[in-house]
Amino acid sequence: MFSKILIANRGEIAIRVMRACRELGIPSVAVYSEADKNALFAKYADEAVFIGPSPSSQSYLKIDNIIKAALETGAQAIHPGYGFLSENTAFASACAENGIAFIGPPSSAIDAMGSKITARQTMKEAGVPIVPGIEKGINDPDEAMDLADGIGYPIILKPAAGGGGIGMKIVHSRGEMLPALTSSQSVALSAFGDDTIYIEKYLTEPRHIEFQILADEMGKTIYVSDRECSIQRRHQKLIEESPSPVMSDELRERMGAIAVKAAKAIGYASAGTVEFMYSRGDFYFLEMNTRLQVEHPITEMVTDVDLAKEQILIAAGQPLNYDQSDIQIRGWAIECRINAEDPLNDFSPAPGRIQRYRSPGGPGIRVDSGVYSGYLIPPYYDSLISKLVAHGKDRKEAIARMERALYEYIIVGVKTNIFFHKAVLRNARFRSGDFNTGFIKEENIADAVVRVAAEDFDKHQSLASALGADNRKVAAIAAAVGSYLGQQKPEEKH
Ligand code: MV4
């Protein structure tokens, strides 16, 4: 086993991995930027090494600085968390060259999923269902039109190097092809330095369902749980749950077996996620994420598998602690991503100082976070304050616990999306479980946020005053609520 692990990340995920290290009795090393001098994760670690200025391009993305920190502290392994260098093969190779274990998959597996076209070819050959379309790049608009005629409109153009919806264009007819292709190519070139575009049949109203898998270095591969990730806005997931409301035992066995097949096809080892689009009983491979994901805790809550710990054990060469038959789904878990952002101002980031903070607790609640009362959220990184997770015996109890936890959550000083989450949880279609990736737009959740904020204002004031906030601080709650009341009830603003 490793005698020391460096965590090449920040915030809640750095703490999540350090918690696994602590339980395994392994000392942890944090690396931190200028803006993170006072961050909780840097204090939580057994050692902390300064790696550069606040912008991540000069710190958390600086491969040389991170390798140097590992060599200087004698760390034998590096966990990259999510984002930053977690799916960067140059970083995985730099670790290998310096005799440091990369806690993640082999770089060949990262590479295999790097190009969407290659990934589609590999999956097709392995017998994994992919969305109807082509497995080659196109640059001739006439050829694109002919191919699209064969597939049938609408189609979607996707950059081969891409991800996260960037440069994707829906095309409804021949006439739309030329401008769409030109636009996709130019966005892809500037975003990814590669203007290769391919075509897929456009699926309407898909659900995004993904499978957590675990594979050891001996090739034993299992699926852990499925996750429903359709509640998103501009490809940014906001609420995830496990299992998916559409999942049956039979469907889970079928999709899980396909997820395992996908992982085996690329020689995968470590924790990973196979993403599918699901539409009217059919499902198709979309992409594979070769890292620990933000939403991994909901899988941990329903299966009791510690994914961060398993990743470390796998990287140390140990065989998986689980057979497929050991994995049972117990109850239901939901995660709300609590962000410092303003849902009424186009969800724009709202960094700043957290003046008062009290996170929820009680039965079935887990909060993964890197903040504290008095913490200054820096403007340089993502706006995640915490991941609030509720577990219950069934979906109904998980929702009730989440609503109760959102009621308890007090964050004074910065705007948050807590009212957005309340609005979704009160929505009848969400509660029915019958939704898809168009949910937030179709249900007009942005408008519902205003109503919910007004309804709950008094409750929040009374809880915040119990925290010892004076009148001005109580008014600052509404920094949390502020702009909503500004629109809804101007007479109550002062
Ligand atoms: C699609 C699609 C419909 N048909 N592909 C968007 C981001 C990237 N991960 C894949 N995306 C989509 N690809 C075909 N052939 C619809 C989406 C899509 C989507 C997918 C998953 C989760 C949320 C989404 C939101 C809008 C569009």
Coordinates of C-alpha atoms in Angstrom, one line a residue, residues 4-491:
K4 CA 1.8 8.8 1.2
I5 CA -0.7 10.2 -1.4
L6 CA -0.7 13.7 -2.9
I7 CA -4.1 15.1 -4.0
A8 CA -3.8 17.2 -7.1
N9 CA -7.1 19.1 -6.6
R10 CA -8.9 21.5 -4.3
G11 CA -12.2 22.0 -2.5
E12 CA -14.6 19.3 -1.6
I13 CA -13.2 16.6 -3.8
A14 CA -9.7 17.1 -2.2
I15 CA -11.2 16.6 1.2
R16 CA -13.3 13.6 0.0
V17 CA -10.1 11.8 -1.2
M18 CA -8.2 12.9 2.0
R19 CA -11.0 11.3 4.1
A20 CA -10.4 8.0 2.2
C21 CA -6.7 8.3 2.9
R22 CA -7.3 9.0 6.6
E23 CA -9.5 5.9 6.9
L24 CA -6.9 3.8 5.2
G25 CA -4.2 5.2 7.5
I26 CA -2.3 6.9 4.6
P27 CA -0.9 10.4 5.2
S28 CA -2.1 13.0 2.6
V29 CA -0.4 15.9 0.9
A30 CA -2.4 18.9 -0.4
V31 CA -1.2 21.3 -3.1
Y32 CA -2.7 24.8 -3.0
S33 CA -2.7 28.0 -5.0
E34 CA -2.4 31.6 -3.7
A35 CA -6.2 31.9 -3.5
D36 CA -6.4 28.6 -1.5
K37 CA -4.0 29.6 1.3
N38 CA -6.8 29.5 3.8
A39 CA -8.9 26.8 2.2
L40 CA -10.1 23.9 4.4
F41 CA -8.6 21.2 2.3
A42 CA -5.1 22.6 2.7
K43 CA -5.5 22.5 6.5
Y44 CA -7.1 19.1 6.5
A45 CA -4.1 17.4 4.8
D46 CA -1.1 16.2 6.8
E47 CA 1.2 18.3 4.7
A48 CA 0.5 21.2 2.2
V49 CA 2.7 22.5 -0.6
F50 CA 2.2 25.9 -2.3
I51 CA 2.2 25.4 -6.1
G52 CA 1.6 28.8 -7.6
P53 CA -0.6 31.8 -8.4
S54 CA -4.5 31.7 -8.2
P55 CA -5.3 31.0 -11.9
S56 CA -5.5 27.2 -12.3
S57 CA -3.3 27.5 -15.5
Q58 CA -0.5 28.6 -13.1
S59 CA -1.2 26.1 -10.3
Y60 CA -3.6 23.2 -10.5
L61 CA -2.8 22.6 -14.2
K62 CA 1.0 23.0 -13.8
I63 CA 2.2 19.4 -14.2
D64 CA 5.8 20.2 -13.3
N65 CA 4.9 21.9 -10.1
I66 CA 2.7 19.1 -8.9
I67 CA 5.2 16.4 -9.8
K68 CA 7.9 18.4 -7.9
A69 CA 5.6 18.6 -4.8
A70 CA 5.1 14.8 -4.9
L71 CA 8.9 14.1 -5.2
E72 CA 9.8 16.6 -2.5
T73 CA 7.2 15.2 0.0
G74 CA 7.9 11.6 -0.9
A75 CA 4.3 10.9 -2.1
Q76 CA 4.1 7.5 -3.9
A77 CA 0.8 8.2 -5.6
I78 CA -1.2 11.1 -6.9
H79 CA -5.0 11.3 -6.9
P80 CA -6.2 13.9 -9.5
G81 CA -9.9 14.3 -8.3
Y82 CA -12.2 15.5 -11.1
G83 CA -11.6 18.3 -13.6
F84 CA -8.1 19.8 -13.8
L85 CA -5.6 17.0 -14.8
S86 CA -7.8 14.1 -14.1
E87 CA -8.2 13.0 -17.7
N88 CA -4.9 14.4 -19.0
T89 CA -2.7 11.7 -20.5
A90 CA 0.4 13.9 -20.4
F91 CA -0.1 14.1 -16.6
A92 CA -0.6 10.4 -16.2
S93 CA 2.6 9.8 -18.2
A94 CA 4.6 12.4 -16.2
C95 CA 3.6 10.5 -13.0
A96 CA 4.7 7.2 -14.6
E97 CA 8.1 8.7 -15.7
N98 CA 8.7 9.8 -12.1
G99 CA 7.8 6.5 -10.5
I100 CA 4.6 7.9 -9.1
A101 CA 1.3 5.9 -9.3
F102 CA -1.5 7.8 -11.0
I103 CA -4.8 6.9 -9.1
G104 CA -6.9 6.5 -12.2
P105 CA -7.1 4.4 -15.3
P106 CA -4.1 3.5 -17.6
S107 CA -3.5 6.4 -20.0
S108 CA -4.4 4.1 -22.9
A109 CA -7.9 3.9 -21.5
I110 CA -8.1 7.7 -21.2
D111 CA -6.9 8.0 -24.8
A112 CA -9.4 5.5 -26.1
M113 CA -12.3 7.8 -24.9
G114 CA -10.6 11.0 -26.0
S115 CA -11.9 11.0 -29.6
K116 CA -15.6 10.5 -29.8
I117 CA -15.2 8.9 -33.3
T118 CA -12.6 6.4 -32.1
A119 CA -14.8 5.7 -29.0
R120 CA -17.8 5.0 -31.2
Q121 CA -15.8 2.6 -33.4
T122 CA -14.4 0.8 -30.4
M123 CA -17.9 0.5 -28.8
K124 CA -19.5 -0.6 -32.0
E125 CA -16.9 -3.4 -32.5
A126 CA -17.4 -4.5 -28.8
G127 CA -21.2 -4.8 -29.3
V128 CA -22.1 -1.7 -27.2
P129 CA -25.1 0.1 -28.7
I130 CA -24.3 3.6 -30.1
V131 CA -26.6 6.3 -31.4
P132 CA -27.2 5.7 -35.1
G133 CA -24.8 7.8 -37.1
I134 CA -21.4 7.7 -38.7
E135 CA -18.0 6.8 -37.3
K136 CA -15.8 9.1 -39.3
G137 CA -15.1 12.8 -39.6
I138 CA -16.8 14.9 -42.3
N139 CA -15.8 18.2 -43.8
D140 CA -17.6 18.2 -47.1
P141 CA -21.2 19.7 -46.7
D142 CA -22.5 17.7 -49.7
E143 CA -21.3 14.5 -48.2
A144 CA -22.8 15.5 -44.9
M145 CA -26.2 16.1 -46.5
D146 CA -26.1 12.8 -48.2
L147 CA -25.2 11.0 -45.0
A148 CA -27.9 12.9 -43.1
D149 CA -30.5 11.9 -45.8
G150 CA -29.6 8.3 -45.0
I151 CA -29.8 8.7 -41.3
G152 CA -33.0 10.8 -41.4
Y153 CA -33.5 14.3 -39.9
P154 CA -33.1 15.7 -37.3
I155 CA -29.5 14.9 -36.9
I156 CA -26.9 16.4 -34.6
L157 CA -23.4 17.5 -35.6
K158 CA -20.8 16.9 -32.8
P159 CA -17.1 17.7 -32.6
A160 CA -15.0 14.6 -32.3
A161 CA -12.7 16.1 -29.7
G162 CA -15.5 17.7 -27.8
G163 CA -17.6 17.3 -24.7
G164 CA -20.2 19.2 -22.7
G165 CA -22.3 20.2 -25.7
I166 CA -19.7 22.7 -27.1
G167 CA -20.0 23.1 -30.9
M168 CA -23.0 20.7 -31.2
K169 CA -25.6 21.7 -33.7
I170 CA -29.0 20.2 -34.4
V171 CA -29.9 20.1 -38.1
H172 CA -33.5 19.6 -39.2
S173 CA -33.2 19.7 -43.0
R174 CA -30.7 19.7 -45.9
G175 CA -30.9 23.5 -46.1
E176 CA -29.7 24.0 -42.6
M177 CA -26.6 21.8 -43.1
L178 CA -24.1 24.2 -44.6
P179 CA -24.3 27.0 -42.0
A180 CA -24.5 24.5 -39.1
L181 CA -21.4 22.6 -40.3
T182 CA -19.5 25.8 -40.8
S183 CA -20.4 27.0 -37.3
S184 CA -19.7 23.6 -35.6
Q185 CA -16.3 23.5 -37.3
S186 CA -15.3 26.9 -36.2
V187 CA -16.4 26.5 -32.6
A188 CA -14.6 23.1 -32.4
L189 CA -11.4 24.5 -33.8
S190 CA -11.2 27.3 -31.3
A191 CA -12.4 25.2 -28.3
F192 CA -10.5 22.0 -29.0
G193 CA -7.9 22.9 -31.7
D194 CA -9.5 20.2 -33.9
D195 CA -12.4 20.9 -36.3
T196 CA -13.3 17.2 -37.0
I197 CA -17.1 16.9 -36.9
Y198 CA -19.3 13.7 -37.1
I199 CA -23.0 13.1 -37.4
E200 CA -25.5 11.3 -35.1
K201 CA -29.3 10.9 -35.3
Y202 CA -30.8 13.5 -33.0
L203 CA -32.7 11.9 -30.2
T204 CA -35.6 13.9 -28.8
E205 CA -36.3 14.0 -25.1
P206 CA -33.5 11.7 -24.0
R207 CA -32.8 10.9 -20.4
H208 CA -29.1 11.0 -19.3
I209 CA -28.5 7.8 -17.3
E210 CA -25.0 6.7 -16.3
F211 CA -23.4 3.6 -14.7
Q212 CA -20.6 3.6 -12.1
I213 CA -18.2 0.8 -12.8
L214 CA -15.2 -0.5 -10.9
A215 CA -12.4 -2.5 -12.5
D216 CA -9.2 -3.9 -11.0
E217 CA -5.8 -4.4 -12.7
M218 CA -6.5 -8.1 -13.2
G219 CA -9.5 -7.2 -15.4
K220 CA -12.3 -8.0 -12.9
T221 CA -15.0 -5.4 -13.7
I222 CA -18.4 -4.8 -12.0
Y223 CA -21.1 -2.2 -12.2
V224 CA -22.0 -0.5 -9.0
S225 CA -25.2 1.6 -9.4
D226 CA -27.0 3.6 -12.1
R227 CA -27.5 7.4 -11.8
E228 CA -30.2 9.6 -13.3
C229 CA -28.5 12.9 -14.4
S230 CA -31.2 14.5 -16.5
I231 CA -31.8 17.6 -14.3
Q232 CA -29.2 19.8 -16.0
R233 CA -28.9 23.3 -17.3
R234 CA -26.6 24.0 -20.3
H235 CA -24.9 20.7 -19.7
Q236 CA -24.3 21.5 -16.1
K237 CA -25.7 18.8 -13.8
L238 CA -27.6 20.2 -10.9
I239 CA -29.5 17.3 -9.3
E240 CA -28.7 13.6 -9.6
E241 CA -30.3 10.6 -8.1
S242 CA -29.6 6.9 -7.8
P243 CA -31.3 4.7 -8.9
S244 CA -32.9 6.3 -12.0
P245 CA -36.7 6.5 -11.7
V246 CA -37.0 4.5 -15.0
M247 CA -34.7 1.7 -13.8
S248 CA -36.0 -1.9 -13.2
D249 CA -33.9 -4.8 -12.0
E250 CA -34.0 -6.2 -15.5
L251 CA -33.0 -3.0 -17.3
R252 CA -30.2 -2.4 -14.7
E253 CA -28.8 -5.9 -15.5
R254 CA -28.9 -5.3 -19.2
M255 CA -27.4 -1.7 -19.1
G256 CA -24.9 -2.7 -16.4
A257 CA -23.6 -5.6 -18.5
I258 CA -23.1 -3.2 -21.4
A259 CA -21.3 -0.7 -19.2
V260 CA -18.9 -3.5 -18.1
K261 CA -18.5 -4.5 -21.7
A262 CA -17.5 -0.9 -22.6
A263 CA -15.0 -0.8 -19.8
K264 CA -13.4 -4.1 -20.7
A265 CA -13.2 -3.1 -24.4
I266 CA -10.7 -0.4 -23.5
G267 CA -8.7 -2.3 -20.8
Y268 CA -10.2 -0.2 -18.0
A269 CA -8.9 -0.3 -14.4
S270 CA -10.1 2.1 -11.6
A271 CA -13.5 3.7 -11.0
G272 CA -15.2 5.0 -14.1
T273 CA -18.6 6.1 -15.5
V274 CA -20.3 4.9 -18.7
E275 CA -22.8 7.5 -19.9
F276 CA -25.9 6.5 -21.8
M277 CA -28.8 8.4 -23.5
Y278 CA -32.1 6.6 -22.8
S279 CA -35.2 7.2 -24.9
R280 CA -38.4 5.2 -24.8
G281 CA -36.8 2.0 -23.6
D282 CA -33.8 2.2 -25.9
F283 CA -30.4 3.2 -24.7
Y284 CA -27.1 4.2 -26.4
F285 CA -23.5 4.7 -25.3
L286 CA -22.7 8.4 -25.2
E287 CA -19.2 8.6 -23.6
M288 CA -17.1 7.3 -20.7
N289 CA -15.7 9.5 -18.0
T290 CA -12.4 8.1 -16.8
R291 CA -12.4 9.7 -13.4
L292 CA -14.2 9.9 -10.1
Q293 CA -17.3 12.1 -10.7
V294 CA -18.9 14.9 -8.8
E295 CA -22.0 12.8 -8.3
H296 CA -20.3 9.6 -7.0
P297 CA -21.7 10.0 -3.4
I298 CA -25.2 9.0 -4.4
T299 CA -23.8 5.6 -5.6
E300 CA -21.9 5.3 -2.3
M301 CA -25.1 6.0 -0.3
V302 CA -27.2 3.3 -2.0
T303 CA -24.5 0.6 -2.2
D304 CA -22.2 1.4 0.8
V305 CA -19.2 1.0 -1.5
D306 CA -16.5 3.7 -0.8
L307 CA -15.5 4.6 -4.4
A308 CA -12.6 6.8 -3.4
K309 CA -11.1 4.1 -1.2
E310 CA -11.6 1.4 -3.9
Q311 CA -9.8 3.6 -6.4
I312 CA -6.8 3.8 -4.1
L313 CA -6.8 0.1 -3.4
I314 CA -7.0 -0.7 -7.1
A315 CA -4.1 1.7 -8.0
A316 CA -2.1 -0.2 -5.3
G317 CA -2.6 -3.4 -7.3
Q318 CA -5.2 -5.0 -5.0
P319 CA -8.0 -7.2 -6.3
L320 CA -11.5 -5.8 -6.1
N321 CA -13.2 -6.3 -2.8
Y322 CA -16.5 -7.0 -4.4
D323 CA -18.2 -9.5 -6.7
Q324 CA -21.1 -8.4 -8.8
S325 CA -23.4 -10.4 -6.5
D326 CA -22.2 -8.4 -3.5
I327 CA -23.6 -5.2 -4.8
Q328 CA -27.1 -4.4 -3.6
I329 CA -29.1 -1.2 -4.1
R330 CA -30.5 -0.1 -0.7
G331 CA -33.1 2.7 -0.9
W332 CA -32.7 5.9 -2.8
A333 CA -30.2 8.8 -2.8
I334 CA -30.5 12.3 -4.3
E335 CA -27.7 14.9 -4.6
C336 CA -28.2 18.7 -5.0
R337 CA -25.2 20.7 -6.1
I338 CA -25.2 23.8 -3.9
N339 CA -23.5 26.5 -5.9
A340 CA -22.6 30.2 -5.2
E341 CA -24.6 31.5 -8.1
D342 CA -27.7 33.6 -8.8
P343 CA -30.5 31.6 -10.4
L344 CA -32.3 34.8 -11.2
N345 CA -29.4 36.3 -13.0
D346 CA -28.8 33.5 -15.5
F347 CA -27.1 31.4 -12.8
S348 CA -24.0 33.7 -12.9
P349 CA -21.3 32.8 -10.4
A350 CA -21.6 34.7 -7.1
P351 CA -18.3 34.2 -5.2
G352 CA -17.6 36.2 -2.0
R353 CA -17.4 35.7 1.7
I354 CA -19.6 33.3 3.6
Q355 CA -20.6 35.3 6.7
R356 CA -22.7 32.7 8.5
Y357 CA -22.8 29.0 7.7
R358 CA -24.7 26.0 9.1
S359 CA -25.0 22.9 7.1
P360 CA -27.9 20.4 7.6
G361 CA -27.7 17.1 9.4
G362 CA -29.9 14.4 10.9
P363 CA -31.1 11.1 9.5
G364 CA -29.9 10.2 6.0
I365 CA -28.0 13.5 5.3
R366 CA -24.4 13.8 3.9
V367 CA -22.7 17.1 3.1
D368 CA -19.5 17.0 1.1
S369 CA -18.0 20.5 1.3
G370 CA -14.8 22.5 1.5
V371 CA -16.2 25.7 3.1
Y372 CA -16.7 27.2 6.6
S373 CA -18.1 30.2 8.3
G374 CA -15.9 33.2 7.3
Y375 CA -14.5 31.4 4.2
L376 CA -14.0 33.6 1.1
I377 CA -15.1 31.7 -2.0
P378 CA -12.4 32.6 -4.7
P379 CA -13.6 33.7 -8.1
Y380 CA -11.0 31.6 -10.0
Y381 CA -12.6 28.1 -9.8
D382 CA -16.0 26.5 -10.0
S383 CA -18.8 27.9 -7.8
L384 CA -19.6 24.6 -5.9
I385 CA -20.2 25.3 -2.2
S386 CA -21.2 21.8 -1.3
K387 CA -22.9 18.6 -2.4
L388 CA -26.0 17.9 -0.3
V389 CA -26.9 14.3 -0.4
A390 CA -30.1 12.7 1.1
H391 CA -30.6 9.0 1.5
G392 CA -34.0 7.3 2.3
K393 CA -35.6 4.0 2.1
D394 CA -37.4 5.0 -1.1
R395 CA -37.6 8.0 -3.5
K396 CA -40.4 9.6 -1.4
E397 CA -38.3 9.6 1.8
A398 CA -35.2 10.7 0.0
I399 CA -37.1 13.7 -1.4
A400 CA -38.7 14.5 2.0
R401 CA -35.2 14.4 3.6
M402 CA -33.7 16.6 0.9
E403 CA -36.5 19.2 1.3
R404 CA -36.0 19.1 5.1
A405 CA -32.2 19.5 4.6
L406 CA -32.7 22.5 2.2
Y407 CA -34.9 24.1 4.9
E408 CA -32.1 23.7 7.5
Y409 CA -29.3 25.0 5.3
I410 CA -28.2 28.5 6.3
I411 CA -25.7 30.3 4.0
V412 CA -25.4 34.0 4.7
G413 CA -23.2 36.4 2.6
V414 CA -23.3 34.8 -0.9
K415 CA -26.2 34.1 -3.3
T416 CA -26.9 30.4 -3.7
N417 CA -29.1 28.1 -5.8
I418 CA -30.9 26.6 -2.8
F419 CA -34.2 28.1 -3.9
F420 CA -33.7 26.6 -7.3
H421 CA -33.4 23.1 -5.7
K422 CA -36.5 23.7 -3.6
A423 CA -38.4 24.7 -6.8
V424 CA -37.4 21.5 -8.6
L425 CA -38.2 19.3 -5.6
R426 CA -41.7 20.8 -5.3
N427 CA -42.4 20.3 -9.1
A428 CA -45.1 17.7 -9.8
R429 CA -43.3 16.3 -12.8
F430 CA -40.0 15.9 -10.9
R431 CA -41.9 14.2 -8.1
S432 CA -43.6 11.8 -10.6
G433 CA -40.1 10.8 -11.9
D434 CA -41.3 11.4 -15.5
F435 CA -38.7 13.9 -16.9
N436 CA -35.9 14.3 -19.4
T437 CA -33.0 16.6 -20.2
G438 CA -35.4 19.3 -21.2
F439 CA -37.0 19.6 -17.7
I440 CA -35.6 22.9 -16.5
K441 CA -36.6 24.8 -19.6
E442 CA -39.9 23.1 -20.1
E443 CA -41.1 23.5 -16.5
N444 CA -40.0 27.1 -16.3
I445 CA -38.1 26.4 -13.1
A446 CA -36.5 29.9 -13.2
D447 CA -39.9 31.5 -12.6
A448 CA -40.8 29.0 -9.9
V449 CA -37.7 30.0 -8.0
V450 CA -39.1 33.5 -7.3
R451 CA -42.3 32.0 -5.8
V452 CA -40.5 29.6 -3.6
A453 CA -38.1 32.3 -2.3
A454 CA -41.1 34.4 -1.3
E455 CA -42.9 31.5 0.3
D456 CA -39.9 30.6 2.4
F457 CA -38.5 34.0 3.4
D458 CA -39.9 34.1 6.9
K459 CA -38.8 30.6 7.8
H460 CA -35.3 31.4 6.7
Q461 CA -35.2 34.6 8.8
S462 CA -36.2 32.8 11.9
L463 CA -33.5 30.1 11.5
A464 CA -30.8 32.6 10.7
S465 CA -31.6 34.7 13.7
A466 CA -31.2 31.5 15.8
L467 CA -27.6 31.4 14.5
G468 CA -27.0 34.7 16.3
A469 CA -27.2 36.8 13.2
D470 CA -28.1 40.4 14.0
N471 CA -30.8 42.2 12.0
R472 CA -28.4 43.3 9.4
K473 CA -27.1 39.8 9.0
V474 CA -30.6 38.5 8.9
A475 CA -31.2 40.9 6.1
A476 CA -28.2 39.5 4.4
I477 CA -29.9 36.1 4.3
A478 CA -31.6 37.6 1.7
A479 CA -28.4 38.1 0.1
A480 CA -29.4 34.6 -0.4
V481 CA -32.9 35.7 -1.2
G482 CA -32.3 39.3 -2.1
S483 CA -32.9 39.6 -5.7
Y484 CA -35.9 37.3 -5.6
L485 CA -37.8 39.5 -3.2
G486 CA -36.7 42.5 -5.2
Q487 CA -38.8 41.1 -8.0
Q488 CA -41.6 39.6 -6.1
K489 CA -42.3 41.7 -3.0
P490 CA -40.5 45.0 -3.1
E491 CA -42.3 46.3 0.0

